[in-house]
Amino acid sequence: MKKKILIISLLALFVITLAAQESVGITLKVKGNVTLTHEEEKTSAKDGSELENNDVLESKENSFAVIKFIDGSSVVKLFPKSILTINAEKKDGVLKKKSTVKLGELWAKVTKNTGEFIVKTPTTVVSVKGTRFVLKVDEEGKTELFTLNGIVNLKNKKDDNEANVKEGQKAISSGAGEIVVSMITAGEMEGYDVQDPELLQINLINENGEKRSVEIELE
Amino acid sequence: MKKVFAILLFILSTLSLFSEITLHHDQPLNIASGNSIDIELEFREGYSEIEKVVIFFRQAGDTSFMEKELEPGSESNPKYSIKLDEFAGYSSNAEYYFEIHTKVGTIETYPSINPDLNPLRVAVNALQDVHDGFVLLSPDAAFVSATDDLLIAVSIFAISDNLDHNSIQLFFDGKDVTHNSRIFTNMLTYKVTNAKQGSHSYYVKAKLQDGTSIESKRWTTSILETGFELPLNTSGRASLSMRYENTSQDTLEDSDKAANFLLSFKGSHKWLRFDSKLYLSSLETSSAQAVNKYKMSFQVPHLNLTLGDLAPKMNSFLLSSKNVMGIHGDLHFNAFRLMYTYGNLKRSVEGKITDNELVKSGTFKQSNNSLRLELGNPQNFLIGFGFAKNKDNISSLDEDFYNFNDSLSITPKDNLVFGSDVRFSLLNQRCVIGTEVAMSLYNDNIIDGAISNDDSTDIDLPFNPESFENIFVINESMMPFKPGVTNLALKSYLRLFLYGNLLNVSFTNIGSSFNSLSTNYLQKDVKIISINDNLMLFNNKLALNFGLNLSSDNVNDTKDNTSTSTYIFTQAMYKPNNDMYFNLNLNSSSSEDGFIPEENDTISNSVEIRSTTVNLGIGYLVKKINYAPTRLSLNFSNSLNKDYSSETFAYQKNNLTLGAKTTFKQLPLETYLAYTFTLNDNTNLLVEEGNSIESTYNSFYLRGDYKLLEGKFKPYIDFRYNQFSGEIDSQAAQMMNIGSSFEITKNLYVSADGGLRMYQNSSDDDLDSSRLNFKMKVSHKF
């Protein structure tokens, strides 16, 4: 009898733990065939799918997905034929984001001072402080990083070689040895970058001194 | 007697209550910023006399009003209503007034006196402190097209640990949609399928663990429509409406039917904008003024050009509130503006001759030429000059229809108005001072044209009138022949908005001979002083209104007696929260003809009529009925209308209305139950015995609104029972309506209503009648 109670309690605790899994992101936009694997269960990702820690997104040919992390600080666009594992956890009130790109291409925009944002590939680790960048990983793990804005740090897993890739630069690494940094050529990023909409902010103050601001996104 | 009759007509025209139409409007005290609002105008009497109701509205501080037509109700629910989404975008008070068009062609306004200067006002509640903990994840303009189904996702990640998740509420376009949302530990999502084209606002409310209420920002997203993509950005709306009414009384049967089609289409391409409107009605007939309306307008930088029907405004006395069918041009730069209008105020309409008798006179085509020049801008200083020339075209009407058997039934007119105005705006338009002046020339009969030079020398004119005939026809029919101060009109106004207090003061003086055929609502020979004050206290929870209107005629002392009227209104409305309100109104008017009968005159009497109305309203939302929160309302009014001078009549009315509106939470059902009791005591003071006639009026009303298919299909049914009894013929009326609206797609909407009205008079069966009505509307946006 006692054993049964213990098993049931453990099961209940397990279920509660499962239920307490917190969402860490959401798919803003999904086009085509994108699968979402959650605890080894595969489903089709849709607009507004909830993402939890360790979820895997895989985009097929002519498909893409846009993911936003729960703190609103970072957006990732996953291009066709790519695999992304979402890792994020709340620590000290801040969401630490550590995702893994096994294969494919992604674009990301990260807001500064909003918690750690790290992307791992089979061969490298990319640390972002506040920037826009594109990351490409091939089947052999070769990683190409293109920095569109800000500075991104690229570090080899095997030998800890690292490089700070500045705006307008790209870096190529096979995971060991030298990281080759060069300039992004004209047109190389065509179709990858997503510009922020222009934001018009109007500050208002009434006769009581109360302040309000209105933000308008311009098309 | 004629004098008394004329004075009575003048007095009655200045009273705020219509003689055959009784209005009731529950003015909302305030609205939360970001919310749209439902506005209703109820016709307690005279609903069947109404053709249409138009609302004019603007944000406080704007110089011009926008207008929209209200949707009619039914005989058993005699209201006109509209939902104004535009208020959702207002950050300061909203102002509005109604224009009521009757079937006989008259137009009244509510408020009745100077509504554009003293409109009704709704305070917009400032936002509560917004909490940064709510972060909008979706929509994100960078990734989501404005034509997609709308996905709303709000992160509560930053405050999740301190949040009472059970208290989270999501509001979309002012409605609580929490029950259709998905709430997770760190976020909530809500998907709007088939989102309607247009602007949508949404926000989140919740409570922290310690009970503190918090709110998010108000977010707004616009949904655009896809479809066949032209190089132009276009949108529009087409709607088809039809109604049928059949009345049976004794052996008589009468039916009435009408249909109309409205098409509006607008678009833009780079710097060019265009806007068109087509309105076709089955009531259009060549024997009356036009009902069909056509408009095509183009806008390029600095120039607006309109062809068709438009009601431009150029100074209150030159061209105002009158439709002109023609060409309208508006050339404008920063501190310069030139407006020109050329067209027809009226079209020619033939009369009717039956059995060699003119039974109905015709109407001349009346043309309008107006020009206005503005220098400056309304935000600082503005000065304007202009003129309006209105003239009947004699050749547009066959002579038999105005001069039948050498007897003139109507005469062609000529009218020339010159006007100027100046406006100062100070303190960011919180203080506006302005003055408008105008002078008119009016000729009541231009059939014989201008007088000749020979005739004019007898009258001592320094020029040849025939030389100026194309500008203005001068002959003996000019009223007056020699223009003077009686041809002048003046209006001055002050508008001041400081610390929540809105003060309007205006003075109007219109001479007895001032005429402007291109201005609507113009009252001649009148002097009006109007003071209105609107004060909001205690964070917009208490609204105080005060108004005083003093008017008199005989401006130029051309009459023996001067009639005066005084109208005072006060209102206090207290709304401490969204659950309850208290409202107290006091209206008082008095009118005197100023006539003093001579000592020996025992027949003529002076007239002094006073009318007083007190209105008390209370409303309370009973939330304790968890599954069916009910809003209770109680309204009591007492009015007295009495002739104090001649003591000929005294009419007293007491009215009590109880209402209960229930919104069921578990069912998509809303019900409304109301009971009205009125006690009338009409006393004829000229009759000594049996001079008081008491009558009572009881009315029961029940309505149920249901929602199916996620609110796309909304059927309703309502029933009203009215009973009149007492010392009058006992009468009863029963009305029932069934109707529904259906959203076939997010842009295609259909509504249909059918009703039956039965009337019985116990004293005279011949007066018993029944009326069947049906109406239908199909509307499509594109």
Short mmCIF file of N, CA and C in Angstrom, two decimals, chain A residues 65-117:
data_model
loop_
_atom_site.label_atom_id
_atom_site.label_comp_id
_atom_site.label_asym_id
_atom_site.label_seq_id
_atom_site.Cartn_x
_atom_site.Cartn_y
_atom_site.Cartn_z
N ALA A 65 10.31 29.58 -40.61
CA ALA A 65 9.59 29.90 -39.37
C ALA A 65 10.26 31.08 -38.70
N VAL A 66 9.44 31.92 -38.06
CA VAL A 66 9.95 33.06 -37.30
C VAL A 66 9.59 32.83 -35.85
N ILE A 67 10.60 32.90 -35.00
CA ILE A 67 10.41 32.61 -33.58
C ILE A 67 10.73 33.87 -32.77
N LYS A 68 9.93 34.10 -31.75
CA LYS A 68 10.23 35.21 -30.85
C LYS A 68 10.33 34.64 -29.46
N PHE A 69 11.36 35.03 -28.72
CA PHE A 69 11.52 34.55 -27.36
C PHE A 69 10.58 35.29 -26.42
N ILE A 70 10.29 34.67 -25.32
CA ILE A 70 9.20 35.09 -24.44
C ILE A 70 9.47 36.45 -23.82
N ASP A 71 10.75 36.85 -23.72
CA ASP A 71 11.02 38.16 -23.14
C ASP A 71 10.94 39.28 -24.17
N GLY A 72 10.57 38.92 -25.39
CA GLY A 72 10.38 39.92 -26.43
C GLY A 72 11.67 40.51 -26.95
N SER A 73 12.80 40.00 -26.49
CA SER A 73 14.07 40.63 -26.81
C SER A 73 14.69 40.12 -28.10
N SER A 74 14.34 38.94 -28.52
CA SER A 74 15.07 38.33 -29.63
C SER A 74 14.11 37.66 -30.60
N VAL A 75 14.45 37.79 -31.87
CA VAL A 75 13.67 37.16 -32.93
C VAL A 75 14.62 36.36 -33.79
N VAL A 76 14.20 35.16 -34.15
CA VAL A 76 15.03 34.30 -34.99
C VAL A 76 14.20 33.87 -36.19
N LYS A 77 14.78 33.97 -37.37
CA LYS A 77 14.10 33.48 -38.57
C LYS A 77 14.87 32.27 -39.06
N LEU A 78 14.17 31.17 -39.13
CA LEU A 78 14.79 29.92 -39.57
C LEU A 78 14.49 29.71 -41.04
N PHE A 79 15.54 29.61 -41.85
CA PHE A 79 15.37 29.48 -43.30
C PHE A 79 15.10 28.02 -43.68
N PRO A 80 14.82 27.76 -44.97
CA PRO A 80 14.51 26.38 -45.38
C PRO A 80 15.65 25.40 -45.10
N LYS A 81 15.27 24.17 -44.85
CA LYS A 81 16.18 23.04 -44.63
C LYS A 81 17.13 23.33 -43.46
N SER A 82 16.54 23.69 -42.35
CA SER A 82 17.34 24.02 -41.18
C SER A 82 16.77 23.34 -39.95
N ILE A 83 17.64 23.14 -38.96
CA ILE A 83 17.20 22.50 -37.72
C ILE A 83 17.69 23.35 -36.56
N LEU A 84 16.75 23.73 -35.70
CA LEU A 84 17.07 24.60 -34.57
C LEU A 84 16.49 24.00 -33.30
N THR A 85 17.33 23.91 -32.26
CA THR A 85 16.86 23.47 -30.95
C THR A 85 16.81 24.68 -30.03
N ILE A 86 15.63 24.88 -29.43
CA ILE A 86 15.44 26.04 -28.55
C ILE A 86 15.86 25.66 -27.14
N ASN A 87 16.78 26.45 -26.59
CA ASN A 87 17.13 26.28 -25.18
C ASN A 87 17.06 27.63 -24.51
N ALA A 88 16.28 27.72 -23.48
CA ALA A 88 16.20 28.99 -22.76
C ALA A 88 15.71 28.71 -21.36
N GLU A 89 16.25 29.43 -20.39
CA GLU A 89 15.79 29.26 -19.02
C GLU A 89 15.87 30.59 -18.29
N LYS A 90 14.99 30.70 -17.34
CA LYS A 90 14.90 31.94 -16.57
C LYS A 90 15.86 31.85 -15.40
N LYS A 91 16.71 32.85 -15.30
CA LYS A 91 17.65 32.86 -14.19
C LYS A 91 17.81 34.29 -13.72
N ASP A 92 17.57 34.51 -12.41
CA ASP A 92 17.67 35.86 -11.85
C ASP A 92 16.78 36.83 -12.59
N GLY A 93 15.59 36.37 -12.96
CA GLY A 93 14.63 37.25 -13.61
C GLY A 93 14.92 37.55 -15.07
N VAL A 94 15.94 36.94 -15.61
CA VAL A 94 16.32 37.21 -17.00
C VAL A 94 16.28 35.89 -17.77
N LEU A 95 15.91 35.95 -19.02
CA LEU A 95 15.84 34.74 -19.84
C LEU A 95 17.18 34.54 -20.53
N LYS A 96 17.84 33.45 -20.20
CA LYS A 96 19.11 33.13 -20.85
C LYS A 96 18.81 32.20 -22.01
N LYS A 97 19.25 32.62 -23.18
CA LYS A 97 18.87 31.91 -24.42
C LYS A 97 20.11 31.23 -25.00
N LYS A 98 20.05 29.92 -25.09
CA LYS A 98 21.15 29.15 -25.66
C LYS A 98 20.55 28.17 -26.65
N SER A 99 20.57 28.50 -27.90
CA SER A 99 19.97 27.63 -28.89
C SER A 99 21.06 26.92 -29.69
N THR A 100 20.63 25.89 -30.40
CA THR A 100 21.58 25.09 -31.17
C THR A 100 21.11 24.95 -32.60
N VAL A 101 21.99 25.28 -33.53
CA VAL A 101 21.69 25.08 -34.95
C VAL A 101 22.50 23.88 -35.41
N LYS A 102 21.78 22.83 -35.71
CA LYS A 102 22.48 21.61 -36.14
C LYS A 102 22.84 21.73 -37.62
N LEU A 103 21.95 22.36 -38.37
CA LEU A 103 22.15 22.46 -39.82
C LEU A 103 21.28 23.60 -40.34
N GLY A 104 21.78 24.26 -41.37
CA GLY A 104 20.92 25.23 -42.04
C GLY A 104 21.33 26.67 -41.83
N GLU A 105 20.33 27.57 -41.96
CA GLU A 105 20.62 29.00 -41.91
C GLU A 105 19.59 29.69 -41.03
N LEU A 106 20.04 30.69 -40.32
CA LEU A 106 19.10 31.50 -39.55
C LEU A 106 19.54 32.95 -39.53
N TRP A 107 18.54 33.81 -39.34
CA TRP A 107 18.77 35.24 -39.14
C TRP A 107 18.29 35.54 -37.74
N ALA A 108 18.99 36.42 -37.03
CA ALA A 108 18.55 36.75 -35.67
C ALA A 108 18.73 38.22 -35.39
N LYS A 109 17.84 38.73 -34.56
CA LYS A 109 17.94 40.11 -34.08
C LYS A 109 17.83 40.04 -32.57
N VAL A 110 18.84 40.61 -31.90
CA VAL A 110 18.90 40.51 -30.45
C VAL A 110 18.97 41.91 -29.87
N THR A 111 18.15 42.17 -28.87
CA THR A 111 18.19 43.48 -28.21
C THR A 111 19.24 43.46 -27.12
N LYS A 112 19.98 44.53 -27.00
CA LYS A 112 21.07 44.60 -26.02
C LYS A 112 20.54 44.51 -24.60
N ASN A 113 21.39 44.02 -23.72
CA ASN A 113 21.13 44.01 -22.27
C ASN A 113 19.83 43.31 -21.91
N THR A 114 19.53 42.23 -22.61
CA THR A 114 18.30 41.49 -22.30
C THR A 114 18.61 40.05 -21.99
N GLY A 115 19.77 39.78 -21.51
CA GLY A 115 20.14 38.41 -21.16
C GLY A 115 21.00 37.77 -22.23
N GLU A 116 21.63 36.74 -21.81
CA GLU A 116 22.58 36.02 -22.67
C GLU A 116 21.89 35.46 -23.91
N PHE A 117 22.55 35.58 -25.06
CA PHE A 117 22.03 34.96 -26.29
C PHE A 117 23.19 34.23 -26.94
#
